Amino acid sequence: MDEGFCIKPRGGGYVGGGGTKCGRWNPTSEQVKVLTDLFRSGLRTPSTDQIQKISSQLSFYGKIESKNVFYWFQNHKARERQKRRRVSIDEQKENHYQGKNSSSITHFAEINQISEPERVIETLQLFPLNSFGTESEAEKQLRFFANDCKGTASFSYGMGAEMDHPTLDLRLS
Amino acid sequence: MDEGFCIKPRGGGYVGGGGTKCGRWNPTSEQVKVLTDLFRSGLRTPSTDQIQKISSQLSFYGKIESKNVFYWFQNHKARERQKRRRVSIDEQKENHYQGKNSSSITHFAEINQISEPERVIETLQLFPLNSFGTESEAEKQLRFFANDCKGTASFSYGMGAEMDHPTLDLRLS
DNA sequence: GCTTTATGAATGAAAG
DNA sequence: CTTTCATTCATAAAGC
């Protein structure tokens, strides 16, 4: 793949024309059967090594790449969860106690996370207190960005007259 | 202009009015282009300052936050690495059996041109100015393979030594 | 054959 | 940095 370049009309602009012959993997029934079997056996997130082996085995039945196996598991797992979640919500709507015991395994923490405090640590400018190693640069950055006022940051950095048109001059010295 | 913002392009788009309730950042093609350009220029882990500047510049094309830029680079970098890794392994495997009567499955016209100057200038103080740039085709990332498999199930499909033929021994023990 | 559905692929966000 | 999750985009296959 990688050469087809699937055009993505995201953001409004429709890229007319465009052959985009992105041929995607089309698993054979045997391949699907094996994959499903593995999934049912409990395999959910195969390791790289496992994926390689599975892919090799399945290549007997037809063209296949490692990434196909990877995607298959990702999608399968995600969709199962998705389905399950829908059911969960559905039951929640009912709001009836389930006569069914068995401490529900489904952790629906996500569902009512809708109104989570979000733990917005004001600004915390008190002590930078750089505790070595415990926090990576990336994390610091992220936290920093959290305060970022979202709406089009157009502070005058000395960007001069860059707002006139797409200057794109990204000199970041 | 494409007019990006957070409108869901598909179908009618039920973003609901007034709420500004946009889910996740949906980069415009211009934004992606610039980011890709920067990446190709060698920028991999922009500093906080750089991120802010980039974000400011890109805000011209649509709503964007610093953290979006941060995440973009993080993801892009990680996925490029993953892709490369996977392709390598795949090519390595490509030499395996399929000897049977396989009907020319050897149609792997997907030899990625991992060719890229690859001048990973860690520090990168200045940029070669954006300069047009054709639609960079480097936007096909690939997910990585997990390494979870916390002994979920005791299946032990005998994939390991039997690479002679599709054993597919899915012993679930 | 055109519409709907199923699913492969991609990627933003975030947790670890 | 690595790994996982959620949501969306794109398209081949199925249904009408």
GROMACS .gro file of C-alpha atoms (C1' of nucleotides) in nm:
model
  378
    1MET     CA    1   0.000   0.000   0.000
    2ASP     CA    2   0.125   0.338   0.080
    3GLU     CA    3   0.126   0.446  -0.275
    4GLY     CA    4  -0.236   0.466  -0.339
    5PHE     CA    5  -0.288   0.764  -0.120
    6CYS     CA    6  -0.642   0.755  -0.020
    7ILE     CA    7  -0.770   1.098  -0.037
    8LYS     CA    8  -0.951   1.213   0.261
    9PRO     CA    9  -1.207   1.482   0.204
   10ARG     CA   10  -1.175   1.576   0.560
   11GLY     CA   11  -1.229   1.933   0.644
   12GLY     CA   12  -1.450   2.006   0.356
   13GLY     CA   13  -1.232   2.004   0.052
   14TYR     CA   14  -1.334   1.731  -0.176
   15VAL     CA   15  -1.058   1.613  -0.387
   16GLY     CA   16  -1.230   1.539  -0.703
   17GLY     CA   17  -1.118   1.270  -0.931
   18GLY     CA   18  -0.829   1.083  -0.796
   19GLY     CA   19  -0.801   0.725  -0.887
   20THR     CA   20  -0.697   0.606  -0.547
   21LYS     CA   21  -0.694   0.242  -0.612
   22CYS     CA   22  -0.616   0.156  -0.259
   23GLY     CA   23  -0.661  -0.210  -0.264
   24ARG     CA   24  -0.720  -0.334   0.078
   25TRP     CA   25  -0.674  -0.672   0.223
   26ASN     CA   26  -0.960  -0.903   0.176
   27PRO     CA   27  -0.932  -1.201   0.403
   28THR     CA   28  -1.033  -1.543   0.289
   29SER     CA   29  -1.281  -1.739   0.490
   30GLU     CA   30  -1.006  -1.961   0.618
   31GLN     CA   31  -0.811  -1.667   0.739
   32VAL     CA   32  -1.110  -1.523   0.912
   33LYS     CA   33  -1.185  -1.851   1.070
   34VAL     CA   34  -0.841  -1.884   1.217
   35LEU     CA   35  -0.838  -1.529   1.339
   36THR     CA   36  -1.176  -1.564   1.495
   37ASP     CA   37  -1.067  -1.882   1.656
   38LEU     CA   38  -0.769  -1.717   1.810
   39PHE     CA   39  -0.979  -1.434   1.930
   40ARG     CA   40  -1.222  -1.666   2.092
   41SER     CA   41  -0.937  -1.843   2.257
   42GLY     CA   42  -0.873  -1.528   2.442
   43LEU     CA   43  -0.618  -1.362   2.227
   44ARG     CA   44  -0.692  -0.995   2.216
   45THR     CA   45  -0.375  -0.808   2.170
   46PRO     CA   46  -0.115  -1.028   2.010
   47SER     CA   47   0.243  -0.932   2.047
   48THR     CA   48   0.453  -0.843   1.752
   49ASP     CA   49   0.598  -1.183   1.748
   50GLN     CA   50   0.265  -1.352   1.758
   51ILE     CA   51   0.140  -1.135   1.482
   52GLN     CA   52   0.431  -1.230   1.268
   53LYS     CA   53   0.368  -1.594   1.317
   54ILE     CA   54   0.000  -1.570   1.261
   55SER     CA   55   0.060  -1.372   0.950
   56SER     CA   56   0.304  -1.625   0.821
   57GLN     CA   57   0.064  -1.904   0.878
   58LEU     CA   58  -0.222  -1.726   0.718
   59SER     CA   59  -0.020  -1.636   0.417
   60PHE     CA   60  -0.075  -1.988   0.309
   61TYR     CA   61  -0.431  -1.905   0.232
   62GLY     CA   62  -0.362  -1.589   0.051
   63LYS     CA   63  -0.188  -1.261   0.053
   64ILE     CA   64  -0.160  -1.107   0.389
   65GLU     CA   65   0.060  -0.872   0.578
   66SER     CA   66   0.137  -0.835   0.940
   67LYS     CA   67  -0.047  -0.514   0.961
   68ASN     CA   68  -0.360  -0.685   0.844
   69VAL     CA   69  -0.348  -0.915   1.139
   70PHE     CA   70  -0.279  -0.629   1.366
   71TYR     CA   71  -0.568  -0.428   1.236
   72TRP     CA   72  -0.795  -0.723   1.248
   73PHE     CA   73  -0.743  -0.769   1.616
   74GLN     CA   74  -0.767  -0.405   1.688
   75ASN     CA   75  -1.090  -0.370   1.505
   76HIS     CA   76  -1.238  -0.686   1.634
   77LYS     CA   77  -1.164  -0.599   1.989
   78ALA     CA   78  -1.280  -0.244   1.953
   79ARG     CA   79  -1.604  -0.340   1.791
   80GLU     CA   80  -1.682  -0.601   2.040
   81ARG     CA   81  -1.630  -0.351   2.312
   82GLN     CA   82  -1.835  -0.101   2.126
   83LYS     CA   83  -2.121  -0.339   2.101
   84ARG     CA   84  -2.089  -0.428   2.460
   85ARG     CA   85  -2.088  -0.073   2.564
   86ARG     CA   86  -2.402  -0.004   2.377
   87VAL     CA   87  -2.569  -0.283   2.555
   88SER     CA   88  -2.441  -0.154   2.882
   89ILE     CA   89  -2.580   0.186   2.821
   90ASP     CA   90  -2.898   0.035   2.711
   91GLU     CA   91  -2.931  -0.154   3.032
   92GLN     CA   92  -2.841   0.151   3.222
   93LYS     CA   93  -3.125   0.330   3.063
   94GLU     CA   94  -3.356   0.067   3.187
   95ASN     CA   95  -3.219   0.137   3.528
   96HIS     CA   96  -3.337  -0.187   3.661
   97TYR     CA   97  -3.131  -0.398   3.884
   98GLN     CA   98  -3.021  -0.699   3.707
   99GLY     CA   99  -3.131  -1.011   3.877
  100LYS     CA  100  -2.812  -1.142   3.747
  101ASN     CA  101  -2.551  -1.162   4.010
  102SER     CA  102  -2.199  -1.210   3.895
  103SER     CA  103  -2.030  -0.883   3.963
  104SER     CA  104  -2.043  -0.743   3.619
  105ILE     CA  105  -1.707  -0.753   3.469
  106THR     CA  106  -1.762  -0.471   3.237
  107HIS     CA  107  -1.598  -0.169   3.374
  108PHE     CA  108  -1.816   0.107   3.251
  109ALA     CA  109  -1.598   0.365   3.400
  110GLU     CA  110  -1.593   0.536   3.071
  111ILE     CA  111  -1.961   0.572   3.043
  112ASN     CA  112  -2.026   0.797   3.332
  113GLN     CA  113  -1.701   0.969   3.291
  114ILE     CA  114  -1.894   1.222   3.105
  115SER     CA  115  -1.889   1.455   3.396
  116GLU     CA  116  -1.556   1.382   3.542
  117PRO     CA  117  -1.393   1.653   3.747
  118GLU     CA  118  -1.114   1.646   3.501
  119ARG     CA  119  -0.884   1.753   3.772
  120VAL     CA  120  -0.780   2.079   3.632
  121ILE     CA  121  -0.488   2.179   3.835
  122GLU     CA  122  -0.522   2.548   3.819
  123THR     CA  123  -0.184   2.665   3.734
  124LEU     CA  124   0.045   2.526   3.988
  125GLN     CA  125   0.308   2.783   3.954
  126LEU     CA  126   0.412   2.747   4.306
  127PHE     CA  127   0.684   2.498   4.290
  128PRO     CA  128   0.819   2.389   3.966
  129LEU     CA  129   1.019   2.167   4.185
  130ASN     CA  130   1.173   1.973   3.916
  131SER     CA  131   1.169   1.628   4.051
  132PHE     CA  132   1.416   1.456   3.836
  133GLY     CA  133   1.306   1.183   3.619
  134THR     CA  134   0.968   1.141   3.768
  135GLU     CA  135   0.820   1.353   3.502
  136SER     CA  136   0.933   1.358   3.150
  137GLU     CA  137   0.967   1.662   2.940
  138ALA     CA  138   0.676   1.551   2.738
  139GLU     CA  139   0.454   1.539   3.037
  140LYS     CA  140   0.558   1.882   3.145
  141GLN     CA  141   0.484   2.010   2.804
  142LEU     CA  142   0.148   1.853   2.796
  143ARG     CA  143   0.056   1.996   3.126
  144PHE     CA  144   0.171   2.327   3.009
  145PHE     CA  145  -0.040   2.308   2.702
  146ALA     CA  146  -0.338   2.222   2.906
  147ASN     CA  147  -0.355   2.579   3.010
  148ASP     CA  148  -0.327   2.695   2.663
  149CYS     CA  149  -0.615   2.910   2.573
  150LYS     CA  150  -0.756   2.722   2.287
  151GLY     CA  151  -0.919   2.980   2.073
  152THR     CA  152  -0.674   3.065   1.802
  153ALA     CA  153  -0.373   3.170   1.987
  154SER     CA  154  -0.285   3.488   1.820
  155PHE     CA  155  -0.067   3.654   2.067
  156SER     CA  156   0.187   3.887   1.934
  157TYR     CA  157   0.502   3.697   1.937
  158GLY     CA  158   0.650   3.947   1.715
  159MET     CA  159   0.511   3.756   1.431
  160GLY     CA  160   0.473   4.082   1.265
  161ALA     CA  161   0.215   4.079   0.996
  162GLU     CA  162   0.170   3.715   0.960
  163MET     CA  163  -0.200   3.722   0.986
  164ASP     CA  164  -0.262   3.873   0.655
  165HIS     CA  165  -0.231   3.567   0.450
  166PRO     CA  166  -0.089   3.224   0.472
  167THR     CA  167   0.266   3.322   0.501
  168LEU     CA  168   0.375   2.990   0.626
  169ASP     CA  169   0.708   3.122   0.714
  170LEU     CA  170   0.791   2.896   0.994
  171ARG     CA  171   1.130   3.007   1.087
  172LEU     CA  172   1.160   2.900   1.438
  173SER     CA  173   1.491   3.025   1.540
  174MET     CA  174  -1.041   2.747   0.122
  175ASP     CA  175  -1.136   2.428   0.278
  176GLU     CA  176  -1.264   2.574   0.594
  177GLY     CA  177  -1.175   2.312   0.840
  178PHE     CA  178  -1.282   2.369   1.193
  179CYS     CA  179  -1.461   2.100   1.368
  180ILE     CA  180  -1.739   2.017   1.142
  181LYS     CA  181  -1.797   1.661   1.083
  182PRO     CA  182  -1.772   1.622   0.712
  183ARG     CA  183  -1.972   1.313   0.683
  184GLY     CA  184  -2.338   1.324   0.627
  185GLY     CA  185  -2.517   1.621   0.756
  186GLY     CA  186  -2.296   1.669   1.049
  187TYR     CA  187  -2.478   1.699   1.370
  188VAL     CA  188  -2.234   1.910   1.548
  189GLY     CA  189  -2.517   2.097   1.693
  190GLY     CA  190  -2.508   2.467   1.679
  191GLY     CA  191  -2.371   2.706   1.925
  192GLY     CA  192  -2.216   2.454   2.146
  193THR     CA  193  -1.877   2.463   1.989
  194LYS     CA  194  -1.880   2.110   2.089
  195CYS     CA  195  -1.610   1.982   1.871
  196GLY     CA  196  -1.464   1.657   1.964
  197ARG     CA  197  -1.115   1.610   1.858
  198TRP     CA  198  -0.899   1.824   1.647
  199ASN     CA  199  -0.955   1.774   1.284
  200PRO     CA  200  -0.660   1.917   1.099
  201THR     CA  201  -0.709   2.086   0.770
  202SER     CA  202  -0.503   1.974   0.479
  203GLU     CA  203  -0.296   2.285   0.501
  204GLN     CA  204  -0.216   2.219   0.860
  205VAL     CA  205  -0.119   1.866   0.782
  206LYS     CA  206   0.093   1.980   0.500
  207VAL     CA  207   0.287   2.219   0.713
  208LEU     CA  208   0.333   1.970   0.989
  209THR     CA  209   0.449   1.707   0.750
  210ASP     CA  210   0.683   1.950   0.597
  211LEU     CA  211   0.834   2.030   0.927
  212PHE     CA  212   0.867   1.667   1.007
  213ARG     CA  213   1.039   1.601   0.683
  214SER     CA  214   1.269   1.883   0.752
  215GLY     CA  215   1.393   1.686   1.039
  216LEU     CA  216   1.186   1.815   1.324
  217ARG     CA  217   1.083   1.535   1.545
  218THR     CA  218   1.046   1.658   1.896
  219PRO     CA  219   0.973   2.026   1.895
  220SER     CA  220   1.032   2.219   2.209
  221THR     CA  221   0.755   2.385   2.394
  222ASP     CA  222   0.844   2.709   2.236
  223GLN     CA  223   0.849   2.567   1.890
  224ILE     CA  224   0.521   2.398   1.945
  225GLN     CA  225   0.361   2.719   2.042
  226LYS     CA  226   0.490   2.898   1.743
  227ILE     CA  227   0.385   2.628   1.509
  228SER     CA  228   0.047   2.626   1.667
  229SER     CA  229   0.016   2.997   1.626
  230GLN     CA  230   0.103   2.975   1.264
  231LEU     CA  231  -0.134   2.695   1.200
  232SER     CA  232  -0.417   2.865   1.374
  233PHE     CA  233  -0.449   3.068   1.064
  234TYR     CA  234  -0.590   2.770   0.888
  235GLY     CA  235  -0.829   2.669   1.154
  236LYS     CA  236  -0.873   2.600   1.513
  237ILE     CA  237  -0.583   2.433   1.677
  238GLU     CA  238  -0.421   2.401   2.012
  239SER     CA  239  -0.067   2.350   2.114
  240LYS     CA  240  -0.135   2.009   2.242
  241ASN     CA  241  -0.256   1.906   1.900
  242VAL     CA  242   0.081   1.987   1.760
  243PHE     CA  243   0.245   1.809   2.044
  244TYR     CA  244   0.043   1.497   1.987
  245TRP     CA  245   0.083   1.515   1.617
  246PHE     CA  246   0.456   1.498   1.636
  247GLN     CA  247   0.450   1.232   1.896
  248ASN     CA  248   0.224   1.014   1.691
  249HIS     CA  249   0.391   1.080   1.367
  250LYS     CA  250   0.728   0.996   1.499
  251ALA     CA  251   0.614   0.683   1.671
  252ARG     CA  252   0.423   0.559   1.373
  253GLU     CA  253   0.695   0.619   1.131
  254ARG     CA  254   0.919   0.414   1.344
  255GLN     CA  255   0.664   0.142   1.379
  256LYS     CA  256   0.598   0.128   1.014
  257ARG     CA  257   0.959   0.095   0.938
  258ARG     CA  258   0.997  -0.180   1.187
  259ARG     CA  259   0.708  -0.374   1.057
  260VAL     CA  260   0.805  -0.343   0.699
  261SER     CA  261   1.145  -0.468   0.781
  262ILE     CA  262   1.011  -0.775   0.945
  263ASP     CA  263   0.767  -0.834   0.668
  264GLU     CA  264   1.032  -0.824   0.407
  265GLN     CA  265   1.230  -1.060   0.610
  266LYS     CA  266   0.941  -1.295   0.626
  267GLU     CA  267   0.870  -1.248   0.266
  268ASN     CA  268   1.123  -1.513   0.204
  269HIS     CA  269   0.923  -1.778   0.368
  270TYR     CA  270   0.723  -2.056   0.233
  271GLN     CA  271   0.454  -1.996  -0.011
  272GLY     CA  272   0.623  -2.236  -0.230
  273LYS     CA  273   0.325  -2.452  -0.280
  274ASN     CA  274   0.119  -2.381  -0.578
  275SER     CA  275   0.063  -2.033  -0.464
  276SER     CA  276  -0.066  -1.832  -0.745
  277SER     CA  277   0.163  -1.542  -0.766
  278ILE     CA  278   0.082  -1.385  -0.444
  279THR     CA  279   0.413  -1.225  -0.481
  280HIS     CA  280   0.248  -0.915  -0.593
  281PHE     CA  281   0.390  -0.696  -0.328
  282ALA     CA  282   0.416  -0.374  -0.508
  283GLU     CA  283   0.424  -0.208  -0.179
  284ILE     CA  284   0.785  -0.165  -0.124
  285ASN     CA  285   0.777   0.146   0.071
  286GLN     CA  286   1.018   0.403  -0.021
  287ILE     CA  287   1.141   0.446   0.323
  288SER     CA  288   1.376   0.674   0.153
  289GLU     CA  289   1.390   0.993   0.332
  290PRO     CA  290   1.684   1.216   0.391
  291GLU     CA  291   1.636   1.111   0.742
  292ARG     CA  292   1.835   1.398   0.863
  293VAL     CA  293   1.704   1.393   1.206
  294ILE     CA  294   1.828   1.716   1.329
  295GLU     CA  295   1.761   1.686   1.690
  296THR     CA  296   1.811   2.042   1.782
  297LEU     CA  297   1.713   2.212   1.468
  298GLN     CA  298   1.745   2.577   1.512
  299LEU     CA  299   1.612   2.708   1.191
  300PHE     CA  300   1.405   2.589   0.911
  301PRO     CA  301   1.448   2.601   0.542
  302LEU     CA  302   1.136   2.798   0.504
  303ASN     CA  303   0.831   2.612   0.414
  304SER     CA  304   0.846   2.624   0.039
  305PHE     CA  305   0.542   2.495  -0.137
  306GLY     CA  306   0.590   2.128  -0.122
  307THR     CA  307   0.392   1.877  -0.306
  308GLU     CA  308   0.144   1.676  -0.122
  309SER     CA  309   0.378   1.472   0.077
  310GLU     CA  310   0.271   1.117   0.055
  311ALA     CA  311   0.400   1.032   0.390
  312GLU     CA  312   0.090   1.002   0.584
  313LYS     CA  313   0.029   0.638   0.591
  314GLN     CA  314   0.117   0.522   0.927
  315LEU     CA  315   0.072   0.192   1.073
  316ARG     CA  316  -0.020   0.093   1.410
  317PHE     CA  317   0.203  -0.105   1.622
  318PHE     CA  318   0.170  -0.443   1.767
  319ALA     CA  319   0.094  -0.482   2.124
  320ASN     CA  320   0.291  -0.664   2.376
  321ASP     CA  321   0.025  -0.732   2.620
  322CYS     CA  322  -0.088  -1.088   2.626
  323LYS     CA  323  -0.083  -1.115   2.997
  324GLY     CA  324  -0.133  -1.483   2.994
  325THR     CA  325  -0.492  -1.423   2.924
  326ALA     CA  326  -0.563  -1.767   2.809
  327SER     CA  327  -0.362  -2.075   2.816
  328PHE     CA  328  -0.381  -2.133   2.451
  329SER     CA  329  -0.066  -2.241   2.297
  330TYR     CA  330  -0.099  -2.254   1.931
  331GLY     CA  331   0.201  -2.431   1.815
  332MET     CA  332   0.336  -2.163   1.601
  333GLY     CA  333   0.697  -2.160   1.651
  334ALA     CA  334   0.889  -2.436   1.503
  335GLU     CA  335   0.651  -2.560   1.248
  336MET     CA  336   0.704  -2.331   0.964
  337ASP     CA  337   0.692  -2.596   0.707
  338HIS     CA  338   0.328  -2.592   0.635
  339PRO     CA  339   0.021  -2.428   0.766
  340THR     CA  340  -0.003  -2.614   1.082
  341LEU     CA  341  -0.249  -2.384   1.239
  342ASP     CA  342  -0.246  -2.590   1.544
  343LEU     CA  343  -0.474  -2.395   1.761
  344ARG     CA  344  -0.451  -2.604   2.063
  345LEU     CA  345  -0.646  -2.440   2.330
  346SER     CA  346  -0.499  -2.676   2.575
  347DG     C1'  347  -2.698  -0.107  -1.025
  348DC     C1'  348  -2.759   0.154  -0.641
  349DT     C1'  349  -2.799   0.167  -0.144
  350DT     C1'  350  -2.667  -0.038   0.290
  351DT     C1'  351  -2.369  -0.276   0.573
  352DA     C1'  352  -1.949  -0.478   0.730
  353DT     C1'  353  -1.499  -0.409   0.801
  354DG     C1'  354  -1.012  -0.267   0.672
  355DA     C1'  355  -0.735   0.133   0.757
  356DA     C1'  356  -0.605   0.559   0.973
  357DT     C1'  357  -0.520   0.874   1.335
  358DG     C1'  358  -0.615   1.188   1.736
  359DA     C1'  359  -0.577   1.137   2.217
  360DA     C1'  360  -0.404   0.959   2.605
  361DA     C1'  361  -0.237   0.611   2.936
  362DG     C1'  362   0.171   0.354   3.085
  363DC     C1'  363   0.905   0.663   2.414
  364DT     C1'  364   0.576   0.278   2.381
  365DT     C1'  365   0.124   0.088   2.380
  366DT     C1'  366  -0.369   0.114   2.385
  367DC     C1'  367  -0.831   0.304   2.295
  368DA     C1'  368  -1.195   0.556   2.056
  369DT     C1'  369  -1.374   0.747   1.651
  370DT     C1'  370  -1.374   0.824   1.198
  371DC     C1'  371  -1.274   0.752   0.696
  372DA     C1'  372  -1.297   0.452   0.301
  373DT     C1'  373  -1.436   0.071   0.044
  374DA     C1'  374  -1.542  -0.412  -0.083
  375DA     C1'  375  -1.920  -0.709  -0.022
  376DA     C1'  376  -2.395  -0.794   0.058
  377DG     C1'  377  -2.875  -0.685   0.003
  378DC     C1'  378  -3.258  -0.485  -0.249
   0.00000   0.00000   0.00000
